[in-house]
Short mmCIF file of C-alpha atoms in Angstrom, two decimals:
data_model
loop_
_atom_site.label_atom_id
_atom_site.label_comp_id
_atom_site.label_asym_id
_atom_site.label_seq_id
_atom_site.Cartn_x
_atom_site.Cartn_y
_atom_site.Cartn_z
CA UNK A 260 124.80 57.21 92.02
CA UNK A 261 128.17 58.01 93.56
CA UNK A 262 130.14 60.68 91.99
CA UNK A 263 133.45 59.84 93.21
CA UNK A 264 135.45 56.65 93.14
CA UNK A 265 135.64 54.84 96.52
CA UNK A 266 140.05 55.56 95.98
CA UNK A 267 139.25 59.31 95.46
CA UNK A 268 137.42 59.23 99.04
CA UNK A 269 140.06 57.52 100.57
CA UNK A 270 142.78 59.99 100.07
CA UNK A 271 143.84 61.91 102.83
CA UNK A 272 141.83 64.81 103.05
CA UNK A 273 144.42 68.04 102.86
CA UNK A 274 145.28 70.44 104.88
CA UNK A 275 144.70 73.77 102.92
CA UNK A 276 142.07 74.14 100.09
CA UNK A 277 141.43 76.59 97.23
CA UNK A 278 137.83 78.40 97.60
CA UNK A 279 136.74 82.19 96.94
CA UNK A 280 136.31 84.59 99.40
CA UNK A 281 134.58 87.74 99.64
CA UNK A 282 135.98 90.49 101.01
CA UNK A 283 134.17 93.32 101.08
CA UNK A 284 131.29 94.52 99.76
CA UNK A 285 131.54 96.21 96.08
CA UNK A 286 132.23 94.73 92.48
CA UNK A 287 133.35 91.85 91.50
CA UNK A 288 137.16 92.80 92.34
CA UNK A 289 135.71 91.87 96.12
CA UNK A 290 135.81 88.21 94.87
CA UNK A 291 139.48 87.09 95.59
CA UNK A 292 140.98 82.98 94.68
CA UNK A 293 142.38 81.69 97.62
CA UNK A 294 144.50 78.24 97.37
CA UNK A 295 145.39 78.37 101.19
CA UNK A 296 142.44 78.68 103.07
CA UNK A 297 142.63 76.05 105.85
CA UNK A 298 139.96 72.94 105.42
CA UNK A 299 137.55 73.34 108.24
CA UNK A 300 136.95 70.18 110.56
CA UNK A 301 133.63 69.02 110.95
CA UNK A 302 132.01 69.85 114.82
CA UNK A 303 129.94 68.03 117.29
CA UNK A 304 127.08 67.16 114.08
CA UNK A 305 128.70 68.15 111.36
CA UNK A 306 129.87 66.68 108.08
CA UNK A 307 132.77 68.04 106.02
CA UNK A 308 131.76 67.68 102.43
CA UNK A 309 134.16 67.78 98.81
CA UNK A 310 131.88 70.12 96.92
CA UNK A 311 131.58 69.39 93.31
CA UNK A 312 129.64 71.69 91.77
CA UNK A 313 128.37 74.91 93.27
CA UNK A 314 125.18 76.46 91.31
CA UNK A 315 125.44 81.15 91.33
CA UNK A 316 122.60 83.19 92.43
CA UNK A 317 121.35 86.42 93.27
CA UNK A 318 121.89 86.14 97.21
CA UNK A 319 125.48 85.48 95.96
CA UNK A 320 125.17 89.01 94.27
CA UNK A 321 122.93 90.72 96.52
CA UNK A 322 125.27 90.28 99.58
CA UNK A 323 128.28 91.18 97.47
CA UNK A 324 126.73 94.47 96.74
CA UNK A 325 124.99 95.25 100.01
CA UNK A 326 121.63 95.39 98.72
CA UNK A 327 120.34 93.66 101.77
CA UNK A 328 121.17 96.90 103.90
CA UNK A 329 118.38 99.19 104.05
CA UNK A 330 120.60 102.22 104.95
CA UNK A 331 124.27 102.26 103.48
CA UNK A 332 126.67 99.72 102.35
CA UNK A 333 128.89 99.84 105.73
CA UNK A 334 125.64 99.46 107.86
CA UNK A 335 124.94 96.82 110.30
CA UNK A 336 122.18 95.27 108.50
CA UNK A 337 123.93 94.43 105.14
CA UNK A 338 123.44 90.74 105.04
CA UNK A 339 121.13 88.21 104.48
CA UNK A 340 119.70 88.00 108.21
CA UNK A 341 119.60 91.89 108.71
CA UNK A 342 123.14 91.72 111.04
CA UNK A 343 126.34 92.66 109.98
CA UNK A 344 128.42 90.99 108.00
CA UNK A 345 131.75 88.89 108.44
CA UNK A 346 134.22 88.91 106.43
CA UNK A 347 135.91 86.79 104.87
CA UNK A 348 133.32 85.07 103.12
CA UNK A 349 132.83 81.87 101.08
CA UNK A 350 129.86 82.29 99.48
CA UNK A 351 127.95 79.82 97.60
CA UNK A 352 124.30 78.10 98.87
CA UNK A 353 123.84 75.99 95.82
CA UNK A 354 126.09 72.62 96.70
CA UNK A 355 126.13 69.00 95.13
CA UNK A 356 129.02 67.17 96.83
CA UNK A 357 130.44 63.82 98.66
CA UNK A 358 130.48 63.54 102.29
CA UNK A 359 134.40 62.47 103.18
CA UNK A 360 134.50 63.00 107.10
CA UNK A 361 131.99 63.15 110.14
CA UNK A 362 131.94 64.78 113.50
CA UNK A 363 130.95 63.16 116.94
CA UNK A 364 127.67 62.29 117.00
CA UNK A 365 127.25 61.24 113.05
CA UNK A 366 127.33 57.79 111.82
CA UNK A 367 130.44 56.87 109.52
CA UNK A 368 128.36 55.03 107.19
CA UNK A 369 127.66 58.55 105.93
CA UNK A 370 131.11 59.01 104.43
CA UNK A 371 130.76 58.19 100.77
CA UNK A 372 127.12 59.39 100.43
CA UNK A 373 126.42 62.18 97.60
CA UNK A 374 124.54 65.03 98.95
CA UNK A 375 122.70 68.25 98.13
CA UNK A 376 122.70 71.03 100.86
CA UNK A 377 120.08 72.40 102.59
CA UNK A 378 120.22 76.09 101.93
CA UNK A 379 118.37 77.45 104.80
CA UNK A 380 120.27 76.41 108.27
CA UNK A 381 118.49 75.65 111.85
CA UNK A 382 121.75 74.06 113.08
CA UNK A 383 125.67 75.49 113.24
CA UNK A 384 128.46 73.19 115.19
CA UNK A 385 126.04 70.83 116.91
CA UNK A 386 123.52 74.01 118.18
CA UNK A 387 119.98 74.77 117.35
CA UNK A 388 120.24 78.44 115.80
CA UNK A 389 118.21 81.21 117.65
CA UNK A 390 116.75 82.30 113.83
CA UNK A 391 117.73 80.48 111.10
CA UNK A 392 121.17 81.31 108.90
CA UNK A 393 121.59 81.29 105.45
CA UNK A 394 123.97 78.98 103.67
CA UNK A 395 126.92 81.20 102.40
CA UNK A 396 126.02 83.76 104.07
CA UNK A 397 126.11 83.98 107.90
CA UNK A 398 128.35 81.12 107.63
CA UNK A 399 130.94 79.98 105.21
CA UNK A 400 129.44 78.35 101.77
CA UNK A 401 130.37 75.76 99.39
CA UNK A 402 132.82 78.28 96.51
CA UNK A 403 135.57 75.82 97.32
CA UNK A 404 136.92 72.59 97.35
CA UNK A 405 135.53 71.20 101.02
CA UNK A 406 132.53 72.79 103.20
CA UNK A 407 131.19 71.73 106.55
CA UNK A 408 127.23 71.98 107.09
CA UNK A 409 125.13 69.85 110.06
CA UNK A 410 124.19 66.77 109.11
CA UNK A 411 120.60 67.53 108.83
CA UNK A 412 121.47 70.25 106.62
CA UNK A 413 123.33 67.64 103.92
CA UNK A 414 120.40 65.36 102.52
CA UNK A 415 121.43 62.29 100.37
CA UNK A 416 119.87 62.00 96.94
CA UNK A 417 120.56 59.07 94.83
CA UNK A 418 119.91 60.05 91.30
CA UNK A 419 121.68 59.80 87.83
CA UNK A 420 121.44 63.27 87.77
CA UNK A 421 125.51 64.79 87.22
CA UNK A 422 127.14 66.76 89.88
CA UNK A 423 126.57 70.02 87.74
CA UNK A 424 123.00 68.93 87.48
CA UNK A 425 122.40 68.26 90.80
CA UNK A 426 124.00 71.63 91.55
CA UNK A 427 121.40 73.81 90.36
CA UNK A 428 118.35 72.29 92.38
CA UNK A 429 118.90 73.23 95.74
CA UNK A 430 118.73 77.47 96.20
CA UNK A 431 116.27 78.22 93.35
CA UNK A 432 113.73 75.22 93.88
CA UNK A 433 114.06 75.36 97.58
CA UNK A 434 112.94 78.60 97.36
CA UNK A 435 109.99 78.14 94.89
CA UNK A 436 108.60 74.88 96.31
CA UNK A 437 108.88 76.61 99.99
CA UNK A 438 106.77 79.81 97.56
CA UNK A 439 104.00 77.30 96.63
CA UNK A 440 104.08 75.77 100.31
CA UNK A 441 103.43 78.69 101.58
CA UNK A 442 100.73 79.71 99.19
CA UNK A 443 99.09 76.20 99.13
CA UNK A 444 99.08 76.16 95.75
CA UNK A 445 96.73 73.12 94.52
CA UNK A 446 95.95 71.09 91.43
CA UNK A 447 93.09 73.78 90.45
CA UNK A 448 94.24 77.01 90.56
CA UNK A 449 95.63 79.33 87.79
CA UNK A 450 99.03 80.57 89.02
CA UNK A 451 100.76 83.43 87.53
CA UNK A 452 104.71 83.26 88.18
CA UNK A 453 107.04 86.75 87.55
CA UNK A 454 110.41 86.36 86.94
CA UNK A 455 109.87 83.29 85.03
CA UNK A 456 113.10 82.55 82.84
CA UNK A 457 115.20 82.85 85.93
CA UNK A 458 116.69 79.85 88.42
CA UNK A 459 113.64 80.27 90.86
CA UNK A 460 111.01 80.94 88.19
CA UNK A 461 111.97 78.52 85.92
CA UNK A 462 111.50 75.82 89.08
CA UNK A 463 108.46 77.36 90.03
CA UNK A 464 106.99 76.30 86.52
CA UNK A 465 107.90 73.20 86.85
CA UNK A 466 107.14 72.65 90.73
CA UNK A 467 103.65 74.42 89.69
CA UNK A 468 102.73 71.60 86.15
CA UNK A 469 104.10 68.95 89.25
CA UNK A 470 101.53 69.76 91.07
CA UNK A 471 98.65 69.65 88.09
CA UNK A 472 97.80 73.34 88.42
CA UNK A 473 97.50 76.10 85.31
CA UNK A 474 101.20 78.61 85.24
CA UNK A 475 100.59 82.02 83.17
CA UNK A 476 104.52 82.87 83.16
CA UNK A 477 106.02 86.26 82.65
CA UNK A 478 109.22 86.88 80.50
CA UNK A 479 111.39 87.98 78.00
CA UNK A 480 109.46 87.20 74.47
CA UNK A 481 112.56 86.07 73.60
CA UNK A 482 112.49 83.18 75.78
CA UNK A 483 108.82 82.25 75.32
CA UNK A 484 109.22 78.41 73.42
CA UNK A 485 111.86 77.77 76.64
CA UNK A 486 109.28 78.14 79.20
CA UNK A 487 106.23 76.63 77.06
CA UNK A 488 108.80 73.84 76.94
CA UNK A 489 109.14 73.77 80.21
CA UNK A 490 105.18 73.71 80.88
CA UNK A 491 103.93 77.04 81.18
CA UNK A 492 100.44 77.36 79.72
CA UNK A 493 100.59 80.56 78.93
CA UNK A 494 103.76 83.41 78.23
CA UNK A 495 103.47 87.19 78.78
CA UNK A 496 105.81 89.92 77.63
CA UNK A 497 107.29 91.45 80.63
CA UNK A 498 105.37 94.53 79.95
CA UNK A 499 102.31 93.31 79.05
CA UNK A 500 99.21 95.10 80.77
CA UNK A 501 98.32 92.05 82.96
CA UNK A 502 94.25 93.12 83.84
CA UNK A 503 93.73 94.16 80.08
CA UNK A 504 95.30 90.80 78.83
CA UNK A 505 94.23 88.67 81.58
CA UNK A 506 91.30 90.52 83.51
CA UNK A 507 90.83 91.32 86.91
CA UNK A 508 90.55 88.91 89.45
CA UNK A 509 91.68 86.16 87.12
CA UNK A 510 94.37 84.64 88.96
CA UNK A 511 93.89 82.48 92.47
CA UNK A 512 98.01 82.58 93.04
CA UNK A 513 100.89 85.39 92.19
CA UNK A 514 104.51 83.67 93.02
CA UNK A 515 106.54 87.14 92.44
CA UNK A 516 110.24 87.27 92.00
CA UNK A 517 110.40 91.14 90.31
CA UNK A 518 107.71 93.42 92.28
CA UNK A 519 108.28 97.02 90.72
CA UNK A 520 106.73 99.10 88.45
CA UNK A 521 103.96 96.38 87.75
CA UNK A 522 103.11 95.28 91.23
CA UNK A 523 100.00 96.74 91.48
CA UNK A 524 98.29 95.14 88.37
CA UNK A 525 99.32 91.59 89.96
CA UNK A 526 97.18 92.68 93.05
CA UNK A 527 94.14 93.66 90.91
CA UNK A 528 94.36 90.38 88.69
CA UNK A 529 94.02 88.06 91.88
CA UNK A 530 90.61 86.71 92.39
CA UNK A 531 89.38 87.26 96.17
CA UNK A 532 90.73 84.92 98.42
CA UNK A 533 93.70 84.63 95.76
CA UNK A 534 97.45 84.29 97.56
CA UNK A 535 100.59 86.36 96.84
CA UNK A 536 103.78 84.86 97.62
CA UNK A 537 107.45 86.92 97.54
CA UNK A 538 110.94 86.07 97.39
CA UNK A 539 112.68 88.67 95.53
CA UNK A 540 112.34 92.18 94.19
CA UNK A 541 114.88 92.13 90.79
CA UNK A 542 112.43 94.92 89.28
CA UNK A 543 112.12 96.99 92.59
CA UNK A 544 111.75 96.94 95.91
CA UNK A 545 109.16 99.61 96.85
CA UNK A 546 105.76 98.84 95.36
CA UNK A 547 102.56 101.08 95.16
CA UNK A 548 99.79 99.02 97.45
CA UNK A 549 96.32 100.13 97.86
CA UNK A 550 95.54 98.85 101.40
CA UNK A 551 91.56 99.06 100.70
CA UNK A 552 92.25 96.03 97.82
CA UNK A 553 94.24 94.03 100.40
CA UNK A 554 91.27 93.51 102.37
CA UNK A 555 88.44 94.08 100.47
CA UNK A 556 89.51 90.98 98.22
CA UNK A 557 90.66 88.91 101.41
CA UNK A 558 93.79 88.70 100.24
CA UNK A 559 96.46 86.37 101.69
CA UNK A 560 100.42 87.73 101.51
CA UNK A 561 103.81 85.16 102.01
CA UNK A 562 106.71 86.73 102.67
CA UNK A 563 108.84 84.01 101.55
CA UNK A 564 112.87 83.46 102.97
CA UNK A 565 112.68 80.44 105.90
CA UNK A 566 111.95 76.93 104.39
CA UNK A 567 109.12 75.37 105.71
CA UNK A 568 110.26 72.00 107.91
CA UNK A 569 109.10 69.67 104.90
CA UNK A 570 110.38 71.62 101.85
CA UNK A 571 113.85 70.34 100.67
CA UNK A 572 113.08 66.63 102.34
CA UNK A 573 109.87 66.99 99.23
CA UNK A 574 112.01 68.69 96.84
CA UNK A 575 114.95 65.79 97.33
CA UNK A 576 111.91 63.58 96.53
CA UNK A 577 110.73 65.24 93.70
CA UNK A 578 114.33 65.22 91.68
CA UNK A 579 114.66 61.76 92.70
CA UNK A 580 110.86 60.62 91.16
CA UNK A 581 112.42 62.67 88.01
CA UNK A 582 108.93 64.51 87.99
CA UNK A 583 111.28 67.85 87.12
CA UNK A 584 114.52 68.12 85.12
CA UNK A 585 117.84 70.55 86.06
CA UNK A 586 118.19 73.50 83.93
CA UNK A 587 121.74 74.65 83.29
CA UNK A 588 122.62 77.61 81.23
CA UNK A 589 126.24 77.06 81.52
CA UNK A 590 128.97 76.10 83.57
CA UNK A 591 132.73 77.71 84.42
CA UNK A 592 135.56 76.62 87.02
CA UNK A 593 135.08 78.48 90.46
CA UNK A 594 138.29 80.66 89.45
CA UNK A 595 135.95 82.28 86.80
CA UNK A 596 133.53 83.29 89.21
CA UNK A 597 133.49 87.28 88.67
CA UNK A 598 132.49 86.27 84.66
CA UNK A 599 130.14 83.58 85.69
CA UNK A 600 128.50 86.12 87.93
CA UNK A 601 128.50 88.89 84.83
CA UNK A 602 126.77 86.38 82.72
CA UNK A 603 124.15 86.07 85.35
CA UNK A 604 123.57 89.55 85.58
CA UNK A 605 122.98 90.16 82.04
CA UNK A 606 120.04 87.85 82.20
CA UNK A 607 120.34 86.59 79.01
CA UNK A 608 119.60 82.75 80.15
CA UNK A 609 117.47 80.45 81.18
CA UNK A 610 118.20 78.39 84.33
CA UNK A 611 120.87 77.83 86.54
CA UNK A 612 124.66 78.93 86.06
CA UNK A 613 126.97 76.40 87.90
CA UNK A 614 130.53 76.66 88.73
CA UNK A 615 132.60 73.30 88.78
CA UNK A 616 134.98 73.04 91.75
CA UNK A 617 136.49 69.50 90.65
#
């Protein structure tokens, strides 16, 4: 499905573009609308893309606030890689968007192909990247109206899927199919998912029913039919006592999105030679661990940020076989990106929130 007219491609791409910028880290305020940022030209590799919809998240929200430094907000290790950060910024690593101009080195029969970007970057102007880069992040993202990425980074997908739709795939199910990659999560195991309601959990339970396996998901009991809905098996309050209700050593996979307070009962409810996977820490980031249950239980730990080489080429797949379905809470135009980004914070929803940049 092409999302743009083959007239709207052919107009002369502009010189200046509107986008948001960060800059500097702090409250929304540090979000400012620019309409004269220049277009940037695609390099050696690169194609420049129109976005069209560009899905929020909490590494948007994370990075504004510096909670990636470890020390203090002015430190050198405040975004997403550990170095310091740039600014300006465009943020933004959810994209769904048309490609409308190549670099050297990238066939023209690209132009006019709808894309999703690959969040997680081993490429920047035609170079292989020493560690990987995050979209949005250690280079500019797609919160305005053109982006450049590598070519390998901007994967066709040919679905009837809408632009907003398509929008809220790639950050939160990137993430939670590289979580079950990682944990090798099969057809017969029992996997409990934290964090359930959000963009990644909310994938996860999908990604996880995909995949023919059991999901005990934990949530708001507010938004227990929506995730039943979705496929969860089974829905726990988020304070629920998780051995008492479920037993120890009861689970064979933990994919954990909160950690705090009630990380140590999803240690004791793994079954030995059960997998823990990570990719966020909304409830806390230092946890209580018992080293003596870590290895008397053989247990297996994923720190989960890099994609695995085959994860968005099998996610891409996945939207396409329509095995999974988009979530969107709600939508707003990228000027209203400090109130999209308070609705997001209040948690309130299930699913992606996606900004509309045409």
């Amino acid at each position: 499905m092409q999302s743009l007219e083959a007239s709207s491609l052919n107009q002369a791409i502009p010189e200046t573009m509107t986008g948001v910028q960060l800059i500097g880290h702090g409250g929304p305020e540090m979000l400012q609308v620019n309409n004269q940022i220049k277009v940037p030209k695609p390099a050696d590799g690169e194609v420049l893309i129109r976005v069209l919809a560009a899905g929020v998240n909490n590494t948007d929200i994370n990075t504004r606030t510096a909670w990636y430094a470890k020390s203090d907000a002015e430190s050198d290790d405040a975004s997403w890689s550990g170095n310091a950060f740039v600014f300006p910024r465009i943020q933004g690593a959810d994209v769904c968007g048309v490609i409308v101009a190549v670099g050297a080195n990238v066939s023209q029969n690209r132009v006019g192909e709808r894309v999703l970007i690959e969040p997680c970057l081993s490429e920047s102007k035609g170079k292989e990247l020493a560690s990987p880069w995050y979209y949005g992040s250690e280079c500019d993202g797609g919160f305005a109206e053109f982006t450049v990425v590598a070519s390998r980074h901007a994967c066709t997908i040919n679905s009837s899927l809408t632009d907003v739709e398509l929008a809220s795939f790639p950050c939160s199910y990137s993430t939670a199919e590289n979580m079950l990659t990682r944990a090798k999560v099969c057809s017969t195991d029992t996997v409990l998912i934290t964090g359930a309601s959000g963009g990644v959990g909310s994938a996860a339970i999908q990604l996880v029913k995909a995949r023919g396996a059991k999901v005990i998901a934990i949530t708001s009991p507010s938004k227990n039919a929506l995730l039943l809905e979705l496929g969860a098996d089974q829905v726990l309050p988020r304070d629920a006592d998780l051995v008492e209700t479920l037993g120890a050593n009861s689970v064979n996979v933990v994919i954990d999105l909160v950690a705090g307070k009630q990380w140590p009962q999803l240690i004791d409810v793994l079954k030995p030679g059960g997998r823990y996977a990570v990719s966020g820490a909304i409830g806390g980031a230092i946890v209580e661990l018992d080293v003596r249950t870590l290895y008397l239980k053989d247990l297996s730990f994923f720190g989960c940020t890099v994609l695995e080489p085959e994860v968005f080429a099998n996610l891409v797949a996945t939207i396409e076989s329509g095995k999974i379905k988009p979530i969107v809470a709600d939508t707003f135009a990228l000027a209203d990106i400090a109130t999209a980004q308070q609705v997001f914070q209040e948690k309130h929803h299930v699913g992606k929130i996606v900004l509309t940049v045409v």
